Short mmCIF file of C-alpha atoms in Angstrom, two decimals:
data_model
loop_
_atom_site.label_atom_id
_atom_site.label_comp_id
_atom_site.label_asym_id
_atom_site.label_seq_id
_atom_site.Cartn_x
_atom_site.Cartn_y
_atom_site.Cartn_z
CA UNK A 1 -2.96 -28.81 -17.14
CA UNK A 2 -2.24 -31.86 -14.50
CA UNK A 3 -2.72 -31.03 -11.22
CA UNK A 4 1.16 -31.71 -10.13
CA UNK A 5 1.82 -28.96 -12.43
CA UNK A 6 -0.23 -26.77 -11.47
CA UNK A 7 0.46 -27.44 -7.74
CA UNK A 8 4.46 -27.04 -7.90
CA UNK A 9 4.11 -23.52 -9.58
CA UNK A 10 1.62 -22.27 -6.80
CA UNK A 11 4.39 -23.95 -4.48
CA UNK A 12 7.16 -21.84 -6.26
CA UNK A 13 4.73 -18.65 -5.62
CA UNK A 14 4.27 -19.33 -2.16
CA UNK A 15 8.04 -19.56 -1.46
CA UNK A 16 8.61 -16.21 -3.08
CA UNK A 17 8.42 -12.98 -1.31
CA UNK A 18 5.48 -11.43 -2.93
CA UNK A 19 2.21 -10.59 -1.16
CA UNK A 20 -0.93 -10.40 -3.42
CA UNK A 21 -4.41 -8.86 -3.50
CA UNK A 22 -6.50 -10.40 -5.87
CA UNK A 23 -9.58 -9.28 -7.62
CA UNK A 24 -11.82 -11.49 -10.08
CA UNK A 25 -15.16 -11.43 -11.65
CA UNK A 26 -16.23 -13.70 -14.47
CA UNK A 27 -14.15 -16.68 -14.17
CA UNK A 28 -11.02 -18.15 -13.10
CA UNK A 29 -12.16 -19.04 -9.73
CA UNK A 30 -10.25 -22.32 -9.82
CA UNK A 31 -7.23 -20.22 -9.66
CA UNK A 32 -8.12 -19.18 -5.76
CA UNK A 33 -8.93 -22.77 -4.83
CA UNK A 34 -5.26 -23.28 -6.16
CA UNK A 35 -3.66 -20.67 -4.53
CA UNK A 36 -5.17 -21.33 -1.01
CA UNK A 37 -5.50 -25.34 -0.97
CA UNK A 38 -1.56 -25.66 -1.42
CA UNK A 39 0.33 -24.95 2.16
CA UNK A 40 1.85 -21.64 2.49
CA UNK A 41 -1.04 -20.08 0.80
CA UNK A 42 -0.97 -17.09 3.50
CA UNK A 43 2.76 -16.45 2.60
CA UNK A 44 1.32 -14.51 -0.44
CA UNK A 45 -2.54 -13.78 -0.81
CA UNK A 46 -3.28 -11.28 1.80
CA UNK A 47 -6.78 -10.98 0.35
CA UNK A 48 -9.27 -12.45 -2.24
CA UNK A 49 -12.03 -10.58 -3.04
CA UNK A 50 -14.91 -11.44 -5.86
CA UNK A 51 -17.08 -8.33 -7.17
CA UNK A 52 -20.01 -10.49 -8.98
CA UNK A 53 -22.49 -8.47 -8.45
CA UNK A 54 -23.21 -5.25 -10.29
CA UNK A 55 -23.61 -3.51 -7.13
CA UNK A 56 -20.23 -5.29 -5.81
CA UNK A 57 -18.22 -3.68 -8.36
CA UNK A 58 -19.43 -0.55 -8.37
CA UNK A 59 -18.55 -0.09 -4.77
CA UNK A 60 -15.32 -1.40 -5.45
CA UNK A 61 -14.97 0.80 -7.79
CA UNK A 62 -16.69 3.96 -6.33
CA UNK A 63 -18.04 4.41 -10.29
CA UNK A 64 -20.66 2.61 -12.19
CA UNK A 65 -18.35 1.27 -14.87
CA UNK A 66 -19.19 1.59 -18.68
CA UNK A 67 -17.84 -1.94 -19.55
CA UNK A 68 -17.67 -5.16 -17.18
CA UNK A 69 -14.83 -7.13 -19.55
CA UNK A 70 -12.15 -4.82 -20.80
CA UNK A 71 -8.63 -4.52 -20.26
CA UNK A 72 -9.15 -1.19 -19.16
CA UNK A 73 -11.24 -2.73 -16.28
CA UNK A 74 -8.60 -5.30 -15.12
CA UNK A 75 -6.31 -2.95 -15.42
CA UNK A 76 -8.23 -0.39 -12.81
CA UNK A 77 -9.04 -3.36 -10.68
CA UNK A 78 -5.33 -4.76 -10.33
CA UNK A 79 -4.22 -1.03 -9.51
CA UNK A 80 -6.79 -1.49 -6.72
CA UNK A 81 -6.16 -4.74 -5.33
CA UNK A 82 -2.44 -3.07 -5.66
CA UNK A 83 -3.23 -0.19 -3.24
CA UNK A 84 -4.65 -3.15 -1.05
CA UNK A 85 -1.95 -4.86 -0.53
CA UNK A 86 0.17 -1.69 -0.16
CA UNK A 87 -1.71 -1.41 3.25
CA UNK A 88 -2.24 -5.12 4.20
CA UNK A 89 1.47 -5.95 2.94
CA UNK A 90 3.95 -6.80 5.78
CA UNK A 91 6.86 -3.84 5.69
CA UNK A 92 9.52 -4.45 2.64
CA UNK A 93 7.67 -7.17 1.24
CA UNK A 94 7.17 -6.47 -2.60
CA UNK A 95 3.30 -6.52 -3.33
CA UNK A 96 1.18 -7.56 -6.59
CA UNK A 97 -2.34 -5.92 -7.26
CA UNK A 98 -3.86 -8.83 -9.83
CA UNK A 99 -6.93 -8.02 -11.36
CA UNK A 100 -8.99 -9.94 -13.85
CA UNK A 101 -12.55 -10.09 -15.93
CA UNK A 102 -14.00 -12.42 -17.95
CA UNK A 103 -16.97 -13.05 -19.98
CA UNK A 104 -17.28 -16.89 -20.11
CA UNK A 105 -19.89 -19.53 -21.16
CA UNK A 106 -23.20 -19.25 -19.23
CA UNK A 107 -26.14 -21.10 -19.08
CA UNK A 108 -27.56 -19.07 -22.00
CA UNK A 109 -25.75 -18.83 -25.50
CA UNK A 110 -23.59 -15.07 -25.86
CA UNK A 111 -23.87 -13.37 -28.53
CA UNK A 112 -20.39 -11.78 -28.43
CA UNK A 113 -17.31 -13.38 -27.78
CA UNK A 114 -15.89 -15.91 -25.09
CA UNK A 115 -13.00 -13.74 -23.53
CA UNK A 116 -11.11 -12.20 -20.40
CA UNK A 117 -8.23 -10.00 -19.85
CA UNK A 118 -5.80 -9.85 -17.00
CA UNK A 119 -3.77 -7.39 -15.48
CA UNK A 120 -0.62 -7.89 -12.95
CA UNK A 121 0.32 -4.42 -11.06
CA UNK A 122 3.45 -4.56 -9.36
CA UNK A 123 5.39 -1.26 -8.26
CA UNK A 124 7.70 -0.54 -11.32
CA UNK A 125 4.98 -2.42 -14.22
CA UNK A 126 2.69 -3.50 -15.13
CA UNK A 127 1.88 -7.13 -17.38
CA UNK A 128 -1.66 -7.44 -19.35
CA UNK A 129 -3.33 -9.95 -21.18
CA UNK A 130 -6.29 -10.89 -23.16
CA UNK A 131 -7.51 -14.13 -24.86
CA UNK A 132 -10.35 -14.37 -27.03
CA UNK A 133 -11.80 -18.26 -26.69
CA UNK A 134 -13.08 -20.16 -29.25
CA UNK A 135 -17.07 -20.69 -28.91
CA UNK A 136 -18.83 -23.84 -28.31
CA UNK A 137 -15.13 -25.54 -28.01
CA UNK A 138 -15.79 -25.98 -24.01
CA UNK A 139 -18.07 -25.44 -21.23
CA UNK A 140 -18.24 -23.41 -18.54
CA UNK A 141 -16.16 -25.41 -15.98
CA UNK A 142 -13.41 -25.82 -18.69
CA UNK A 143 -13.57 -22.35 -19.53
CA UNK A 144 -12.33 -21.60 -16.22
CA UNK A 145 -9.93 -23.48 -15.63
CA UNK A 146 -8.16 -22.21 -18.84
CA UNK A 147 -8.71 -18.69 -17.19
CA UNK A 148 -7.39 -19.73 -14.25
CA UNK A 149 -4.13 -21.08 -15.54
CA UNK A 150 -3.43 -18.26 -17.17
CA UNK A 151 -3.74 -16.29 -13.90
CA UNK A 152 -1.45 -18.57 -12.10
CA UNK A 153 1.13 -18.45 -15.09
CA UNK A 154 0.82 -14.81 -14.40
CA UNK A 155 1.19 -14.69 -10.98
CA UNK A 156 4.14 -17.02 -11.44
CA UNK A 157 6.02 -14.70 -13.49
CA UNK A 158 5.14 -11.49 -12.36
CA UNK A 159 6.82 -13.20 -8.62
CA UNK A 160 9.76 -14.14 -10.74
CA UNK A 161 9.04 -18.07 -10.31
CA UNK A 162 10.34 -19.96 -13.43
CA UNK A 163 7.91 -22.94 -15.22
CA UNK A 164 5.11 -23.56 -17.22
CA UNK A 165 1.62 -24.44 -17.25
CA UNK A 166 0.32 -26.08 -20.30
CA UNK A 167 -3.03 -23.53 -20.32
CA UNK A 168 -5.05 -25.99 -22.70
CA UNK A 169 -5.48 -23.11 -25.26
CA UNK A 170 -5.87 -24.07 -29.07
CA UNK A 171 -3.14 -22.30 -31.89
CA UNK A 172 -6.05 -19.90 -32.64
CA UNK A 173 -6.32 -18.47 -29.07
CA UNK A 174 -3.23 -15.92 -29.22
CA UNK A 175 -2.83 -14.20 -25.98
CA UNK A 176 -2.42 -10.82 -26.85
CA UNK A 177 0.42 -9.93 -23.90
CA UNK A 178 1.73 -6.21 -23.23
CA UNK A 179 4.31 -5.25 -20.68
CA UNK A 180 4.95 -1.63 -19.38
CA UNK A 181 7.57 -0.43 -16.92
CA UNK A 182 7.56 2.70 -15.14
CA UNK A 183 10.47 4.75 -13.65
CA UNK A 184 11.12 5.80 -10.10
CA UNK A 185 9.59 9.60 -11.68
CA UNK A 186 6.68 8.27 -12.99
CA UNK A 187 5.75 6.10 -10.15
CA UNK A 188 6.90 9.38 -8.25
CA UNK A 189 4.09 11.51 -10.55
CA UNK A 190 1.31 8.25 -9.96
CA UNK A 191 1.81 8.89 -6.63
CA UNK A 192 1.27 12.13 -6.29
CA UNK A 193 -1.72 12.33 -9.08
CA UNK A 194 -3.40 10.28 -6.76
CA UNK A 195 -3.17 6.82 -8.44
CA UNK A 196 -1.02 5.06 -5.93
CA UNK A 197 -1.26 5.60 -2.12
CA UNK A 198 2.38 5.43 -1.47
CA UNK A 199 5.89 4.31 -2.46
CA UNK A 200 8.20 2.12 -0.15
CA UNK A 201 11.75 2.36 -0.68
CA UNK A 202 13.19 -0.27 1.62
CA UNK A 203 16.98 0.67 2.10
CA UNK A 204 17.40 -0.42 5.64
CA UNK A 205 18.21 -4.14 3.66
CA UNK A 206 16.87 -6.62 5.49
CA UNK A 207 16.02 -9.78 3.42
CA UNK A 208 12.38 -9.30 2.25
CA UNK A 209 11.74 -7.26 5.09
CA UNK A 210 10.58 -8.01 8.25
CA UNK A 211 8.15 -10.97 9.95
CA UNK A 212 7.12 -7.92 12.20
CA UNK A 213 3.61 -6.89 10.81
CA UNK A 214 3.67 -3.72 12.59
CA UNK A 215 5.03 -0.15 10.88
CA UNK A 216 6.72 1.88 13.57
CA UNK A 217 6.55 5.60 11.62
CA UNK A 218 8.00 8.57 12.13
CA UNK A 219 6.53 10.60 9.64
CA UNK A 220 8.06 14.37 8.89
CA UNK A 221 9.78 16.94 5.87
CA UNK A 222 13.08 15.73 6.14
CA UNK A 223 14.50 18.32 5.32
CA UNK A 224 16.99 17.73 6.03
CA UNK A 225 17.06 14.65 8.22
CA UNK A 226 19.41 15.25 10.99
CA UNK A 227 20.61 12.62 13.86
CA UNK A 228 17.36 13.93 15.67
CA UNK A 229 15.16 11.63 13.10
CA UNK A 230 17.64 9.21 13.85
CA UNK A 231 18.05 8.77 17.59
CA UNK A 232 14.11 9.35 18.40
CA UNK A 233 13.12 6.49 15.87
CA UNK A 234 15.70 4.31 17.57
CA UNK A 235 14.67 4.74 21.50
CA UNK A 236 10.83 4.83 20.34
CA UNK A 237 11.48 1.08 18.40
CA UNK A 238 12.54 0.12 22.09
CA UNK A 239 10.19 1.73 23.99
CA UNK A 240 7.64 -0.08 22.28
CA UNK A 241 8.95 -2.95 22.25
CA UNK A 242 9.74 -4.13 18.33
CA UNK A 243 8.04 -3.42 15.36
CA UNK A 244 9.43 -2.43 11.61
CA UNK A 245 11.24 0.86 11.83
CA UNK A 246 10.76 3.33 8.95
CA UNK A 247 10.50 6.87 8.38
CA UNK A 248 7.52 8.63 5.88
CA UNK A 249 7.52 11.54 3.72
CA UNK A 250 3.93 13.08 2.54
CA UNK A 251 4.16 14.08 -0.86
CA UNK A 252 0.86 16.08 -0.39
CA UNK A 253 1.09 18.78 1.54
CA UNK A 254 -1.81 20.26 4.10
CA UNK A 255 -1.48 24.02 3.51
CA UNK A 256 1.44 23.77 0.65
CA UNK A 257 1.84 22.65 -2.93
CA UNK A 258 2.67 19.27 -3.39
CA UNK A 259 6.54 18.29 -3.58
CA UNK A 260 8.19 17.66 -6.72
CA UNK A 261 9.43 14.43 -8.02
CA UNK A 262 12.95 16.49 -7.94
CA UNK A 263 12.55 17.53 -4.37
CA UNK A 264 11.36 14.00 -3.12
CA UNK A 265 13.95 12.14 -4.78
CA UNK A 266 17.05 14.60 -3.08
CA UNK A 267 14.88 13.52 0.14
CA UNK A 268 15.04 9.93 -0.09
CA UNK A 269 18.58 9.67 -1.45
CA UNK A 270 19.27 10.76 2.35
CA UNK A 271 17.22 7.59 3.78
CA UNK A 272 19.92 5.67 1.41
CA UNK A 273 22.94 7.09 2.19
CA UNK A 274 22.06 5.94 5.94
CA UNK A 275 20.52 2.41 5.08
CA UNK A 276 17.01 3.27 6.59
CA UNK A 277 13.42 2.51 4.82
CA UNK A 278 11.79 5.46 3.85
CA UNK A 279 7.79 5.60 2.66
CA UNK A 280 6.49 8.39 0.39
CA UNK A 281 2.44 9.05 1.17
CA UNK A 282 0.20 10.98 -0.67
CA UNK A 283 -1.43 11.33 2.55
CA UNK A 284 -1.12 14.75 5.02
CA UNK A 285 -3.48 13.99 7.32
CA UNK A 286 -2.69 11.36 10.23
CA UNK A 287 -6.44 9.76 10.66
CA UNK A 288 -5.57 9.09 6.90
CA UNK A 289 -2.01 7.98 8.09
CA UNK A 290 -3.74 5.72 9.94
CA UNK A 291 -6.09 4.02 7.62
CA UNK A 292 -3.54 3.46 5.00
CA UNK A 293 -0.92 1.85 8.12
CA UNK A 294 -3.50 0.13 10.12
CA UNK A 295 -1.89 -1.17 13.34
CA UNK A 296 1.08 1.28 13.05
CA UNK A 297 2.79 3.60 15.77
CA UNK A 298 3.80 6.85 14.47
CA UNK A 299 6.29 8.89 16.32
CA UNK A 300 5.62 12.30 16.67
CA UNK A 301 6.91 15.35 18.61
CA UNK A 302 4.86 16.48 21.77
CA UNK A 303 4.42 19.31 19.65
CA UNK A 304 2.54 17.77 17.16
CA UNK A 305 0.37 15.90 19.76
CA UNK A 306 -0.71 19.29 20.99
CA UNK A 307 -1.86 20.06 17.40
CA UNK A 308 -3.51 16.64 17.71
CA UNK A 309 -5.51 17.54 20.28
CA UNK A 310 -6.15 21.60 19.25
CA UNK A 311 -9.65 21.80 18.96
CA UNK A 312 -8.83 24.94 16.31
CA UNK A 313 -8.11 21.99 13.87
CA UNK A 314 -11.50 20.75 14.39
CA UNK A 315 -13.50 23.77 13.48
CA UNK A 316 -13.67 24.15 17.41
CA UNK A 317 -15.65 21.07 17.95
CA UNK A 318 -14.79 18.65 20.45
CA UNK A 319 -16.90 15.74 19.52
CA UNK A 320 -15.32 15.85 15.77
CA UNK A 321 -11.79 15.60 17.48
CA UNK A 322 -12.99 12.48 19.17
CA UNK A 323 -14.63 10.99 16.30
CA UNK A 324 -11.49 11.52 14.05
CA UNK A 325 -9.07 10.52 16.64
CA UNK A 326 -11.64 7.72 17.45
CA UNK A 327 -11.29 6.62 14.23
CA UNK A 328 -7.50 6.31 14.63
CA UNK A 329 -7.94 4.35 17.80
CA UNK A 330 -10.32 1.87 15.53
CA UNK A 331 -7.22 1.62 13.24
CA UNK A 332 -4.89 -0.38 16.20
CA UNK A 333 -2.53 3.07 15.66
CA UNK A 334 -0.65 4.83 18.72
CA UNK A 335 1.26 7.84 19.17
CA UNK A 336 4.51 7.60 20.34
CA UNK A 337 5.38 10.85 21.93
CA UNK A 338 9.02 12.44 22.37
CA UNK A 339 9.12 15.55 24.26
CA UNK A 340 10.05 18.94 22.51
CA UNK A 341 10.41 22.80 22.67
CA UNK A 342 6.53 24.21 21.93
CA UNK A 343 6.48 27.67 22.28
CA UNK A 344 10.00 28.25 23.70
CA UNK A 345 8.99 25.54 26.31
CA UNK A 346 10.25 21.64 26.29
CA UNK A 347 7.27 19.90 26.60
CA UNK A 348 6.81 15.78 27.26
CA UNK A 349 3.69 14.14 26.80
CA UNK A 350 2.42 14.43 30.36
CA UNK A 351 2.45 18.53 30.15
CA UNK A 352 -0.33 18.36 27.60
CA UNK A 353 -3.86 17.61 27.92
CA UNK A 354 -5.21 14.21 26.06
CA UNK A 355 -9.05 13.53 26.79
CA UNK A 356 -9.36 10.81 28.72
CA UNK A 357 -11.15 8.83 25.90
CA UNK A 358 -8.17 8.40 23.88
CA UNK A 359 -5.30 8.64 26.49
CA UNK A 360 -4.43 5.04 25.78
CA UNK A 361 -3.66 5.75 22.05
CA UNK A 362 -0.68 8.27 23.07
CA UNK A 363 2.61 6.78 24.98
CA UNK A 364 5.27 8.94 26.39
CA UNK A 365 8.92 8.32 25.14
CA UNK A 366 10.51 9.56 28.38
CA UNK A 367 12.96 12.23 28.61
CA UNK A 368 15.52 10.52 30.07
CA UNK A 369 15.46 8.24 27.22
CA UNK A 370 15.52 10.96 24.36
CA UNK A 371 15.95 14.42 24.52
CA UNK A 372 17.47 16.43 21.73
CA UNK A 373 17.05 19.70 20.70
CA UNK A 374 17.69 19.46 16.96
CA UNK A 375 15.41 21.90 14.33
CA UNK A 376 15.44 21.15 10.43
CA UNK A 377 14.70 24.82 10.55
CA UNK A 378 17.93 26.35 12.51
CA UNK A 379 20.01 23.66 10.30
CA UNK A 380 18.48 24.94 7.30
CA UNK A 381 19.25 28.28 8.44
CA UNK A 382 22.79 27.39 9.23
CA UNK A 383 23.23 26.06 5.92
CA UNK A 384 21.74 29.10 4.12
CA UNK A 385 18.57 27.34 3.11
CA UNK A 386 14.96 28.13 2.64
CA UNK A 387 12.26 26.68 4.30
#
């Protein structure tokens, strides 16, 4: 457990791609002091957060839990911290939700045993692990940093960085190590069960994604996607000047049932065929678009920004359209506005009425600079489809 060692395998995690969330209570705390006192420490923990408290992890939570130090618990917690870094991640980096509990030497002797269990949640599996300690073999301090080289050894390998750390455990102190992998359907079904927020298939190929840490979205059915999707997502990356391009599918539906894992996968095989990132959401709703892409610009239709704004969707109350589209505002989101037909009528941004509190949220994509009069609906139609 020399500190070289432990210092060029944080180095190797650094220099990998991964972004982490990280949630701990009970021990290995070294293992954060590790992580962030080596340069490049920002390169992959996006956030740390400690839940000592009983209070602090129930509201993590949103549950009083019925065991502190269970697998089951770091299990839930890395598939939290996962979520996390789903929405603090920068677009097409892969992300790891890390979650760990431990029940180590206090002050007072325990009556049960010295333990803690780790879990490592990345999008396609998931690693666990749980050592039982020997009592009375070490104290607190040297509990902990046990704990915390096993973290780091699991971090290492869960980013795909090769070495070792000699953890300091004895031959009786088996880790007890499990491995699961999921498939594109059931990460698909997770998804839309509610378990993850979303899904990130990042075709458009660019090495680890992009340094840009904004999400420009255009969010829609897709169905089919048509040179429309294309061309609007295009001009609206340059009328705002840069950002990550990418379009989103919601696999939860306002006023419909949910898609199927069938039907979304036919969807996203068209964001491959054309090399372009595609998200799946579990999310309808854009003020909930907005809190799981904070800082994003979603492009929308001028007919959706009159929907936006259609007090009907708001049980007729103004001030609850400017609290919810407040809330947007509070997010860093914008709307990026391309003009089309509503009501028979082709309609920019300017033709509709946005209340002067939150005019600065919605920006016009000029007509000049996109205008195409392309329906899913009529193609559909053409092609003898259903809607």
């Amino acid at each position: 457990m020399g500190e070289a060692a432990i210092r060029t395998i944080v180095e190797a995690i650094h220099s990998s791609p991964t972004q982490a969330v990280v949630y701990l209570s009970g021990g290995a705390s070294l293992a954060l002091g590790w992580l962030m006192s080596v340069p490049g420490a920002s390169n992959t923990l996006l956030e740390a957060v400690v839940p000592y408290s009983r209070v602090s992890m129930v509201q993590l939570l949103g549950r009083v839990p019925s065991q502190h130090c269970s697998q089951a618990m770091a299990k839930e917690m890395a598939l939290l911290a996962y979520n996390r870094a789903l929405k603090l991640s920068k677009p097409g980096y892969p992300v790891l939700g890390v979650g760990f509990t431990g029940s180590l030497a206090t002050s007072r002797p325990k009556r049960g045993d010295h333990r803690f269990f780790l879990s490592m949640r990345a999008s396609n599996r998931i690693w666990d692990s749980s050592v039982t300690l020997t009592k009375n073999l070490r104290c607190r301090e040297e509990e902990d940093k046990v704990s915390s080289c096993a973290l780091i050894q699991a971090m290492a390998k869960a980013c795909q960085v090769s070495g070792t750390l000699d953890s300091g455990l004895t031959e009786s102190e088996v880790p007890y190590e499990s491995e699961t992998h999921f498939t594109d359907e059931q990460e698909l079904e997770q998804l839309i069960n509610g378990h993850l927020t979303c899904k990130i298939y990042p075709f458009s190929g660019e090495a680890h994604g992009s340094d840009e840490d904004r999400k420009i979205i255009l969010p829609g059915s897709f169905n089919p996607l048509h040179e429309g999707h294309l061309k609007l997502l295009e001009v609206a990356l340059r009328v705002c000047g840069g950002g990550y391009p990418c379009f989103e599918i919601s696999a939860i539906n306002a006023d419909k049932p949910p898609l199927s894992v069938a039907q979304i996968k036919d969807r996203v095989k068209q964001f491959e065929a054309v090399g372009k990132t595609i998200i799946v959401s579990n999310q309808p709703y854009f003020y909930k678009k907005a809190e799981l892409f904070p800082g994003s610009s979603f492009v929308i239709g001028a007919d959706t920004a009159a929907r936006l704004v259609d007090l009907k969707y708001y049980e007729g109350s103004y001030k609850r359209m400017l609290e919810i589209l407040g809330d947007c505002k509070r997010t860093g989101c914008t709307f990026l506005v391309g003009g089309r037909n509503v009501d028979g009528v082709f309609k920019v941004l300017e033709d509709l009425d946005i209340p002067e509190e939150i005019t600065d949220m919605f920006i016009s994509i000029p007509a000049d600079k996109f205008r195409m009069d392309i329906s899913s609906t009529e193609i559909r139609k053409n092609q003898g489809g259903v809607s």
